[in-house]
Tab-separated table of C-alpha atoms in Angstrom:
chain	number	residue	atom	x	y	z
A	1	MET	CA	-15.944	-9.425	-19.401
A	2	ALA	CA	-12.735	-10.126	-20.991
A	3	VAL	CA	-10.672	-12.745	-19.446
A	4	GLN	CA	-8.231	-11.617	-17.281
A	5	ALA	CA	-4.447	-12.766	-17.899
A	6	PRO	CA	-3.187	-14.775	-15.420
A	7	THR	CA	-1.487	-13.415	-12.612
A	8	ALA	CA	1.714	-14.587	-10.499
A	9	PRO	CA	0.644	-16.857	-7.596
A	10	ALA	CA	1.206	-15.874	-4.162
A	11	ASP	CA	4.757	-16.805	-3.478
A	12	VAL	CA	5.890	-15.202	-6.605
A	13	TYR	CA	3.629	-11.850	-5.761
A	14	ALA	CA	4.889	-11.813	-1.975
A	15	GLU	CA	8.410	-11.857	-3.438
A	16	VAL	CA	8.096	-9.204	-5.726
A	17	GLN	CA	6.646	-7.382	-2.982
A	18	HIS	CA	9.362	-7.716	-0.877
A	19	PHE	CA	11.723	-6.782	-4.174
A	20	TYR	CA	9.971	-3.608	-4.302
A	21	ALA	CA	10.164	-2.765	-0.792
A	22	ARG	CA	14.015	-3.404	-0.628
A	23	GLN	CA	14.677	-1.969	-3.692
A	24	MET	CA	13.116	1.587	-2.985
A	25	ARG	CA	14.787	1.404	0.564
A	26	ASP	CA	17.792	1.143	-1.234
A	27	LEU	CA	17.196	4.112	-3.241
A	28	ASP	CA	15.479	6.168	-0.595
A	29	SER	CA	18.518	5.514	1.619
A	30	GLY	CA	20.828	6.585	-1.246
A	31	GLU	CA	22.418	3.195	-1.527
A	32	ALA	CA	22.881	3.904	-5.168
A	33	GLU	CA	25.335	0.929	-5.996
A	34	THR	CA	22.990	-1.618	-4.327
A	35	TRP	CA	20.074	-0.131	-5.747
A	36	ALA	CA	21.409	-0.118	-9.348
A	37	GLY	CA	22.557	-3.989	-8.511
A	38	THR	CA	18.540	-4.686	-8.596
A	39	PHE	CA	18.865	-4.012	-12.329
A	40	THR	CA	20.703	-6.474	-14.801
A	41	GLU	CA	23.692	-5.936	-16.197
A	42	ASP	CA	22.336	-4.312	-19.282
A	43	GLY	CA	19.156	-3.076	-17.348
A	44	ALA	CA	17.531	-0.127	-18.758
A	45	PHE	CA	15.546	2.415	-16.486
A	46	LYS	CA	13.460	5.050	-18.695
A	47	PRO	CA	12.234	7.753	-16.436
A	48	PRO	CA	9.781	10.415	-17.427
A	49	SER	CA	12.343	13.404	-17.557
A	50	LEU	CA	14.756	11.748	-19.849
A	51	PRO	CA	13.813	11.193	-23.911
A	52	GLU	CA	16.179	8.011	-23.828
A	53	PRO	CA	16.673	5.217	-21.067
A	54	VAL	CA	19.353	5.124	-18.345
A	55	ARG	CA	21.097	1.808	-19.312
A	56	GLY	CA	23.643	-0.438	-17.207
A	57	ARG	CA	24.162	-0.521	-13.675
A	58	PRO	CA	27.194	2.285	-13.653
A	59	ALA	CA	24.753	4.644	-15.369
A	60	LEU	CA	22.192	3.558	-13.224
A	61	THR	CA	24.372	3.862	-10.121
A	62	GLU	CA	25.365	7.708	-11.092
A	63	GLY	CA	22.029	8.694	-11.500
A	64	ALA	CA	20.790	7.387	-8.305
A	65	ARG	CA	24.096	9.106	-6.820
A	66	GLN	CA	23.252	12.229	-8.468
A	67	ALA	CA	19.343	12.191	-7.181
A	68	ALA	CA	20.661	11.639	-3.739
A	69	ALA	CA	23.328	14.490	-3.907
A	70	GLY	CA	20.562	16.659	-4.973
A	71	LEU	CA	18.038	15.529	-2.215
A	72	ALA	CA	20.934	15.933	0.470
A	73	ALA	CA	21.399	19.457	-0.986
A	74	ALA	CA	17.946	20.127	-0.583
A	75	GLY	CA	17.773	18.751	3.050
A	76	GLU	CA	15.020	16.271	2.030
A	77	THR	CA	14.290	12.672	2.194
A	78	HIS	CA	12.166	11.074	-0.302
A	79	ARG	CA	10.379	7.967	-0.074
A	80	HIS	CA	8.556	5.683	-2.455
A	81	TYR	CA	5.366	3.732	-1.858
A	82	VAL	CA	4.396	0.922	-4.298
A	83	GLY	CA	1.048	0.361	-4.626
A	84	MET	CA	-1.516	-1.402	-6.820
A	85	LEU	CA	0.920	-3.989	-8.029
A	86	THR	CA	-0.257	-6.667	-10.735
A	87	VAL	CA	2.361	-9.224	-11.521
A	88	THR	CA	1.878	-11.252	-14.653
A	89	PRO	CA	3.889	-13.984	-15.939
A	90	ALA	CA	5.024	-14.187	-19.452
A	91	ASP	CA	5.782	-17.191	-21.638
A	92	ASP	CA	9.302	-16.264	-21.525
A	93	GLY	CA	9.576	-16.707	-17.671
A	94	SER	CA	9.913	-13.025	-17.336
A	95	LEU	CA	7.340	-11.238	-14.973
A	96	THR	CA	5.608	-8.137	-15.920
A	97	ALA	CA	5.067	-5.857	-13.068
A	98	GLU	CA	2.610	-2.848	-13.178
A	99	SER	CA	2.579	-0.345	-10.040
A	100	LEU	CA	1.293	2.892	-9.005
A	101	VAL	CA	4.432	4.499	-6.947
A	102	SER	CA	3.989	7.682	-4.752
A	103	ILE	CA	6.702	9.756	-3.916
A	104	VAL	CA	6.628	11.593	-0.120
A	105	ALA	CA	9.026	14.288	0.176
A	106	VAL	CA	10.104	15.021	3.829
A	107	PRO	CA	12.174	18.081	4.394
A	108	ARG	CA	13.864	17.837	7.745
A	109	GLY	CA	11.599	19.765	9.919
A	110	GLY	CA	8.662	18.538	8.100
A	111	PRO	CA	6.093	18.621	6.820
A	112	ALA	CA	5.773	15.394	4.406
A	113	ARG	CA	4.222	16.648	1.661
A	114	LEU	CA	2.948	14.342	-1.655
A	115	HIS	CA	5.412	14.896	-4.324
A	116	LEU	CA	4.284	13.083	-7.486
A	117	VAL	CA	2.451	9.566	-8.440
A	118	CYS	CA	3.756	7.871	-11.345
A	119	VAL	CA	3.056	4.346	-13.127
A	120	CYS	CA	6.032	2.025	-13.466
A	121	ARG	CA	6.182	-1.047	-15.681
A	122	ASP	CA	8.867	-3.283	-15.019
A	123	VAL	CA	9.918	-6.735	-16.593
A	124	LEU	CA	11.636	-8.610	-14.342
A	125	VAL	CA	13.695	-11.597	-14.484
A	126	ARG	CA	15.330	-14.071	-12.327
A	127	GLU	CA	19.215	-14.442	-12.416
A	128	ALA	CA	20.812	-16.985	-9.939
A	129	GLY	CA	17.402	-17.166	-7.799
A	130	GLU	CA	17.501	-13.401	-7.441
A	131	LEU	CA	14.543	-10.888	-9.209
A	132	LEU	CA	16.027	-8.199	-11.355
A	133	VAL	CA	14.773	-5.623	-13.309
A	134	ARG	CA	15.721	-5.594	-17.117
A	135	ASP	CA	13.300	-2.910	-18.360
A	136	ARG	CA	11.939	-0.230	-16.005
A	137	VAL	CA	9.736	2.603	-17.828
A	138	VAL	CA	8.259	5.132	-15.660
A	139	THR	CA	5.023	7.461	-16.732
A	140	ARG	CA	3.368	10.703	-15.202
A	141	ASP	CA	0.165	11.387	-15.204
A	142	ASP	CA	0.674	14.929	-14.908
A	143	ARG	CA	2.786	15.390	-18.165
A	144	PRO	CA	1.718	14.778	-21.785
B	1	MET	CA	25.621	-8.205	-5.577
B	2	ALA	CA	24.749	-8.740	-1.849
B	3	VAL	CA	22.939	-11.973	-1.071
B	4	GLN	CA	19.410	-10.698	0.535
B	5	ALA	CA	18.346	-12.081	3.605
B	6	PRO	CA	15.601	-14.709	3.163
B	7	THR	CA	12.134	-13.191	3.637
B	8	ALA	CA	9.213	-14.946	5.205
B	9	PRO	CA	7.073	-17.249	2.925
B	10	ALA	CA	3.796	-16.008	1.299
B	11	ASP	CA	1.466	-17.399	4.475
B	12	VAL	CA	3.378	-15.345	6.473
B	13	TYR	CA	3.617	-12.224	4.559
B	14	ALA	CA	-0.098	-12.501	4.214
B	15	GLU	CA	-0.750	-13.151	7.797
B	16	VAL	CA	1.122	-9.662	8.736
B	17	GLN	CA	-0.183	-7.887	5.859
B	18	HIS	CA	-3.461	-8.613	7.804
B	19	PHE	CA	-2.098	-7.870	11.302
B	20	TYR	CA	-1.208	-4.492	10.583
B	21	ALA	CA	-4.319	-4.102	8.796
B	22	ARG	CA	-6.339	-4.823	11.838
B	23	GLN	CA	-3.880	-3.267	14.422
B	24	MET	CA	-3.915	0.066	12.719
B	25	ARG	CA	-7.537	-0.095	12.242
B	26	ASP	CA	-7.662	-0.791	16.212
B	27	LEU	CA	-5.718	2.502	16.758
B	28	ASP	CA	-7.472	4.717	14.411
B	29	SER	CA	-11.002	3.624	15.787
B	30	GLY	CA	-9.878	4.330	19.424
B	31	GLU	CA	-10.054	0.940	20.601
B	32	ALA	CA	-7.156	1.167	22.695
B	33	GLU	CA	-7.513	-1.797	25.039
B	34	THR	CA	-7.657	-4.114	21.761
B	35	TRP	CA	-4.941	-2.183	20.277
B	36	ALA	CA	-2.542	-2.902	23.257
B	37	GLY	CA	-3.530	-6.530	23.262
B	38	THR	CA	-1.643	-6.975	19.812
B	39	PHE	CA	1.417	-6.343	21.812
B	40	THR	CA	3.194	-8.984	24.161
B	41	GLU	CA	2.240	-8.298	27.855
B	42	ASP	CA	5.360	-6.443	28.333
B	43	GLY	CA	5.630	-5.107	24.499
B	44	ALA	CA	7.562	-2.156	24.271
B	45	PHE	CA	6.731	0.655	21.688
B	46	LYS	CA	9.107	3.513	21.106
B	47	PRO	CA	7.880	6.372	19.296
B	48	PRO	CA	9.766	9.358	18.002
B	49	SER	CA	8.114	11.880	20.634
B	50	LEU	CA	9.305	10.120	23.573
B	51	PRO	CA	12.876	9.705	24.987
B	52	GLU	CA	12.039	5.899	26.287
B	53	PRO	CA	9.640	3.093	25.268
B	54	VAL	CA	6.109	2.711	26.648
B	55	ARG	CA	6.332	-0.879	28.074
B	56	GLY	CA	3.444	-3.167	28.834
B	57	ARG	CA	-0.156	-3.592	27.974
B	58	PRO	CA	-1.610	-1.042	30.600
B	59	ALA	CA	0.930	1.822	29.315
B	60	LEU	CA	0.087	1.378	25.811
B	61	THR	CA	-3.586	1.340	26.530
B	62	GLU	CA	-3.211	4.465	28.285
B	63	GLY	CA	-1.114	6.199	25.350
B	64	ALA	CA	-3.704	4.631	22.894
B	65	ARG	CA	-6.508	6.388	24.862
B	66	GLN	CA	-4.921	9.720	25.366
B	67	ALA	CA	-3.944	9.866	21.576
B	68	ALA	CA	-7.737	9.196	20.694
B	69	ALA	CA	-8.953	11.609	23.182
B	70	GLY	CA	-6.656	14.496	21.856
B	71	LEU	CA	-7.712	13.614	18.079
B	72	ALA	CA	-11.579	13.679	19.456
B	73	ALA	CA	-10.515	17.028	20.854
B	74	ALA	CA	-9.444	18.470	17.376
B	75	GLY	CA	-12.224	16.877	15.354
B	76	GLU	CA	-9.770	14.370	13.538
B	77	THR	CA	-9.404	11.227	12.330
B	78	HIS	CA	-6.135	9.331	11.529
B	79	ARG	CA	-5.695	6.484	9.412
B	80	HIS	CA	-2.205	4.568	9.209
B	81	TYR	CA	-1.333	3.260	6.272
B	82	VAL	CA	1.455	0.467	6.511
B	83	GLY	CA	3.397	0.205	3.196
B	84	MET	CA	6.659	-1.369	1.445
B	85	LEU	CA	6.640	-3.934	4.126
B	86	THR	CA	9.464	-6.738	4.770
B	87	VAL	CA	9.045	-9.767	6.847
B	88	THR	CA	12.249	-11.517	7.676
B	89	PRO	CA	12.471	-14.443	9.755
B	90	ALA	CA	15.101	-14.622	13.017
B	91	ASP	CA	16.913	-17.610	13.903
B	92	ASP	CA	14.821	-17.764	17.470
B	93	GLY	CA	11.581	-17.880	15.636
B	94	SER	CA	10.793	-14.040	15.601
B	95	LEU	CA	9.838	-12.006	12.894
B	96	THR	CA	11.517	-8.649	12.379
B	97	ALA	CA	9.022	-6.354	9.949
B	98	GLU	CA	9.801	-3.089	8.482
B	99	SER	CA	7.443	-0.889	6.751
B	100	LEU	CA	6.842	2.662	5.820
B	101	VAL	CA	3.927	4.182	7.590
B	102	SER	CA	1.780	7.090	6.504
B	103	ILE	CA	-0.424	8.817	8.965
B	104	VAL	CA	-3.300	10.834	6.771
B	105	ALA	CA	-5.448	13.261	9.119
B	106	VAL	CA	-9.042	13.829	8.089
B	107	PRO	CA	-10.603	16.477	9.842
B	108	ARG	CA	-14.182	16.609	10.160
B	109	GLY	CA	-15.675	18.416	6.823
B	110	GLY	CA	-12.282	17.576	5.432
B	111	PRO	CA	-9.925	17.732	3.620
B	112	ALA	CA	-7.790	15.110	4.098
B	113	ARG	CA	-3.868	15.880	4.737
B	114	LEU	CA	-0.936	13.727	4.572
B	115	HIS	CA	0.153	14.122	8.366
B	116	LEU	CA	3.328	12.397	8.671
B	117	VAL	CA	5.689	9.303	7.445
B	118	CYS	CA	7.255	7.055	9.685
B	119	VAL	CA	9.877	4.042	9.660
B	120	CYS	CA	8.317	1.135	11.852
B	121	ARG	CA	10.555	-1.749	12.659
B	122	ASP	CA	8.676	-4.186	14.794
B	123	VAL	CA	9.954	-7.913	16.407
B	124	LEU	CA	7.005	-9.788	16.088
B	125	VAL	CA	6.480	-13.171	18.208
B	126	ARG	CA	3.906	-15.771	18.081
B	127	GLU	CA	1.660	-16.734	21.339
B	128	ALA	CA	-0.778	-19.088	21.230
B	129	GLY	CA	-0.992	-19.100	17.394
B	130	GLU	CA	-1.431	-15.174	17.297
B	131	LEU	CA	1.395	-12.552	16.211
B	132	LEU	CA	2.223	-9.873	18.660
B	133	VAL	CA	4.459	-7.137	18.743
B	134	ARG	CA	7.408	-7.627	21.326
B	135	ASP	CA	9.393	-4.452	20.377
B	136	ARG	CA	8.187	-1.551	18.262
B	137	VAL	CA	10.981	1.117	17.167
B	138	VAL	CA	9.263	4.158	15.200
B	139	THR	CA	11.560	6.800	13.718
B	140	ARG	CA	10.721	10.019	11.724
B	141	ASP	CA	12.610	11.423	8.702
B	142	ASP	CA	11.834	14.921	9.448
B	143	ARG	CA	13.640	14.642	12.959
B	144	PRO	CA	17.167	14.377	13.636
C	1	MET	CA	-7.839	-10.539	23.758
C	2	ALA	CA	-10.523	-11.346	21.230
C	3	VAL	CA	-9.993	-14.297	19.135
C	4	GLN	CA	-9.726	-12.700	15.395
C	5	ALA	CA	-11.654	-13.916	12.649
C	6	PRO	CA	-9.990	-16.413	10.413
C	7	THR	CA	-8.370	-14.575	7.323
C	8	ALA	CA	-8.162	-15.687	3.833
C	9	PRO	CA	-4.976	-17.879	3.034
C	10	ALA	CA	-2.431	-16.185	1.185
C	11	ASP	CA	-3.706	-17.452	-2.577
C	12	VAL	CA	-6.717	-15.930	-1.938
C	13	TYR	CA	-5.224	-12.780	-0.392
C	14	ALA	CA	-2.747	-12.046	-3.443
C	15	GLU	CA	-6.102	-12.659	-5.708
C	16	VAL	CA	-7.740	-10.082	-4.141
C	17	GLN	CA	-4.859	-7.726	-4.046
C	18	HIS	CA	-4.803	-8.394	-7.811
C	19	PHE	CA	-8.111	-7.935	-8.146
C	20	TYR	CA	-8.285	-4.151	-6.726
C	21	ALA	CA	-5.510	-3.457	-8.309
C	22	ARG	CA	-6.673	-3.910	-11.921
C	23	GLN	CA	-10.300	-2.929	-10.944
C	24	MET	CA	-9.326	0.605	-9.681
C	25	ARG	CA	-6.804	0.623	-12.805
C	26	ASP	CA	-9.840	0.011	-15.149
C	27	LEU	CA	-11.942	3.120	-13.110
C	28	ASP	CA	-9.109	5.570	-13.231
C	29	SER	CA	-8.593	4.748	-16.949
C	30	GLY	CA	-12.058	5.810	-17.550
C	31	GLU	CA	-12.649	2.119	-18.636
C	32	ALA	CA	-16.345	2.420	-17.228
C	33	GLU	CA	-17.904	-1.022	-18.986
C	34	THR	CA	-14.930	-3.124	-17.430
C	35	TRP	CA	-15.261	-1.865	-14.514
C	36	ALA	CA	-18.927	-2.261	-14.186
C	37	GLY	CA	-17.993	-5.856	-15.409
C	38	THR	CA	-16.110	-6.479	-12.115
C	39	PHE	CA	-19.472	-6.292	-9.865
C	40	THR	CA	-22.074	-9.232	-9.974
C	41	GLU	CA	-24.914	-8.438	-12.609
C	42	ASP	CA	-27.052	-7.154	-9.704
C	43	GLY	CA	-24.099	-5.761	-7.929
C	44	ALA	CA	-24.780	-2.473	-5.775
C	45	PHE	CA	-22.597	0.299	-4.566
C	46	LYS	CA	-23.238	2.658	-2.045
C	47	PRO	CA	-21.224	5.837	-2.614
C	48	PRO	CA	-20.729	8.404	0.306
C	49	SER	CA	-22.380	10.801	-1.962
C	50	LEU	CA	-25.752	9.017	-2.435
C	51	PRO	CA	-28.698	8.127	-0.410
C	52	GLU	CA	-29.145	4.491	-2.535
C	53	PRO	CA	-26.795	2.285	-3.614
C	54	VAL	CA	-26.423	2.197	-7.557
C	55	ARG	CA	-27.217	-1.164	-8.942
C	56	GLY	CA	-26.514	-3.588	-11.696
C	57	ARG	CA	-23.958	-2.949	-14.351
C	58	PRO	CA	-25.719	-0.396	-16.733
C	59	ALA	CA	-26.428	1.791	-13.926
C	60	LEU	CA	-22.626	1.405	-12.749
C	61	THR	CA	-21.286	2.027	-16.035
C	62	GLU	CA	-23.291	5.392	-16.518
C	63	GLY	CA	-21.908	6.014	-13.251
C	64	ALA	CA	-18.322	5.801	-14.089
C	65	ARG	CA	-18.716	7.315	-17.286
C	66	GLN	CA	-20.342	10.552	-15.554
C	67	ALA	CA	-17.215	10.523	-13.426
C	68	ALA	CA	-14.597	9.663	-16.023
C	69	ALA	CA	-16.407	12.770	-18.148
C	70	GLY	CA	-16.168	15.241	-15.016
C	71	LEU	CA	-12.324	14.647	-14.748
C	72	ALA	CA	-11.649	14.931	-18.165
C	73	ALA	CA	-13.439	18.128	-18.095
C	74	ALA	CA	-11.459	19.349	-14.912
C	75	GLY	CA	-8.240	17.967	-16.887
C	76	GLU	CA	-7.445	15.666	-13.790
C	77	THR	CA	-6.597	12.295	-13.158
C	78	HIS	CA	-7.694	10.286	-10.458
C	79	ARG	CA	-5.572	7.288	-9.031
C	80	HIS	CA	-7.050	5.223	-6.221
C	81	TYR	CA	-4.851	3.269	-3.858
C	82	VAL	CA	-6.114	0.482	-1.689
C	83	GLY	CA	-4.181	-0.340	1.244
C	84	MET	CA	-4.754	-2.069	5.070
C	85	LEU	CA	-6.479	-4.500	3.248
C	86	THR	CA	-8.131	-7.379	4.985
C	87	VAL	CA	-9.911	-10.460	3.686
C	88	THR	CA	-12.138	-12.433	5.645
C	89	PRO	CA	-13.981	-15.497	4.380
C	90	ALA	CA	-18.124	-16.392	5.224
C	91	ASP	CA	-19.791	-19.409	5.603
C	92	ASP	CA	-21.557	-18.824	2.346
C	93	GLY	CA	-18.114	-18.866	0.283
C	94	SER	CA	-18.358	-15.122	-0.099
C	95	LEU	CA	-15.501	-12.774	1.180
C	96	THR	CA	-15.282	-9.565	3.123
C	97	ALA	CA	-12.887	-7.466	2.132
C	98	GLU	CA	-12.202	-4.178	3.871
C	99	SER	CA	-9.668	-1.959	3.167
C	100	LEU	CA	-8.418	2.023	3.187
C	101	VAL	CA	-8.402	3.620	0.081
C	102	SER	CA	-6.703	7.060	-0.589
C	103	ILE	CA	-7.941	8.899	-4.194
C	104	VAL	CA	-4.740	10.856	-5.350
C	105	ALA	CA	-5.742	13.900	-7.731
C	106	VAL	CA	-3.228	14.577	-10.489
C	107	PRO	CA	-4.138	17.835	-12.341
C	108	ARG	CA	-2.579	18.273	-15.871
C	109	GLY	CA	1.107	20.252	-14.879
C	110	GLY	CA	0.810	18.843	-11.086
C	111	PRO	CA	0.950	19.031	-8.482
C	112	ALA	CA	-0.607	15.777	-7.393
C	113	ARG	CA	-2.232	16.198	-3.872
C	114	LEU	CA	-4.540	13.583	-1.751
C	115	HIS	CA	-7.774	14.074	-2.690
C	116	LEU	CA	-9.977	12.209	-0.002
C	117	VAL	CA	-9.648	8.870	1.922
C	118	CYS	CA	-12.386	6.179	2.351
C	119	VAL	CA	-13.042	3.180	3.945
C	120	CYS	CA	-14.320	0.380	1.229
C	121	ARG	CA	-16.310	-2.566	2.665
C	122	ASP	CA	-16.706	-5.273	-0.335
C	123	VAL	CA	-18.850	-8.523	-0.592
C	124	LEU	CA	-16.760	-10.737	-3.130
C	125	VAL	CA	-17.993	-13.545	-4.826
C	126	ARG	CA	-16.846	-15.976	-7.389
C	127	GLU	CA	-18.662	-16.531	-10.361
C	128	ALA	CA	-17.178	-18.773	-13.157
C	129	GLY	CA	-14.053	-18.717	-11.302
C	130	GLU	CA	-13.634	-14.580	-11.150
C	131	LEU	CA	-14.197	-12.826	-8.231
C	132	LEU	CA	-16.973	-9.890	-8.592
C	133	VAL	CA	-18.041	-7.623	-6.276
C	134	ARG	CA	-21.729	-8.080	-5.270
C	135	ASP	CA	-22.026	-5.352	-2.670
C	136	ARG	CA	-19.800	-2.438	-1.935
C	137	VAL	CA	-20.526	0.063	0.714
C	138	VAL	CA	-18.004	3.092	1.045
C	139	THR	CA	-18.024	5.570	3.889
C	140	ARG	CA	-15.963	8.409	4.347
C	141	ASP	CA	-14.102	9.872	7.509
C	142	ASP	CA	-14.921	14.050	7.003
C	143	ARG	CA	-18.794	13.233	6.438
C	144	PRO	CA	-21.240	12.660	9.084
């Protein structure tokens, strides 16, 4: 068997779990600016739908606002579930966090449905004690 | 960025994760009295379907029994998944635990389906070393 | 109320969460031999579809290869989500880990769908510092 890369200790793991719970709650609540503030100033987010990453908090805020407006117009709420999380410390002090993310769509009046599943690979760094995303790459299983 | 409220340390977070895994297992197994015993004596549970909370272990037990009987009559099992959990200590020693809960319905013969998604906000207190729910408020995204 | 069995401390709980995230990632990626290496040499896996457990790494590898080939032929990816995990230490040093596992199927082109939900009961042991499954029993709610 291959030797596994060491994983983050329990306190860091719990901190990262809290980080995602709050970050996704901000996103799903339409708190676009708060959500963008969980990235570094020049943080990059490469979603599967775009050829290039969205970079920097103003662009991230704008993207989240547009997504929230689209959902509001459609009368839907999205809920992101992060699961199957691994957190691996790198030599430079950053953390690589890999997870599965399920998005559940809830139309007003129901029923809820599984919208899509994606793989999220983040590089997290700590600034002034807070974890922030420096780089996020999201991929989907249903797209080439 | 706003400063985040401090979250529970890793040992408490793991304890709360275990608490929910067991509590929901009791509920989904129809162990109504055991489930009600995870609330304080005067614990309150405000589900989205009722205008007032159910209060106290006898009423909680009866509610869980009725729910289990309804599922048995329908030939279905429900499974509650708690995710996206944050645990925040309050000054009085209680814990505020917020989570997303997905309920999967499994009819005998299948297939499983996503039944609904709700937000659960609990106040947890410790009595004789055990965590108990003092107050639970559950809301749904698909209802006004 | 019944006194609860003591649960694993936070560091072990985080380790087991990482264990499952990696083990299921191996399985879902078709890394059959790596996946089988997360069982002990004589590890047993009793799935709901078979009358007897699959035993030993060569048989486990072969089973995972066949499953991966079937999915590839069907143009689907499966993703296993482990949730509602409890980890309980036994007197012999082993850990009993119980969880709900949701399997999401993602056809090429989408949409993702909930495939099935099962209950996983593992006995985990530590060999040379690494956690391994000695015994796995998986049951389904939709089957007698």
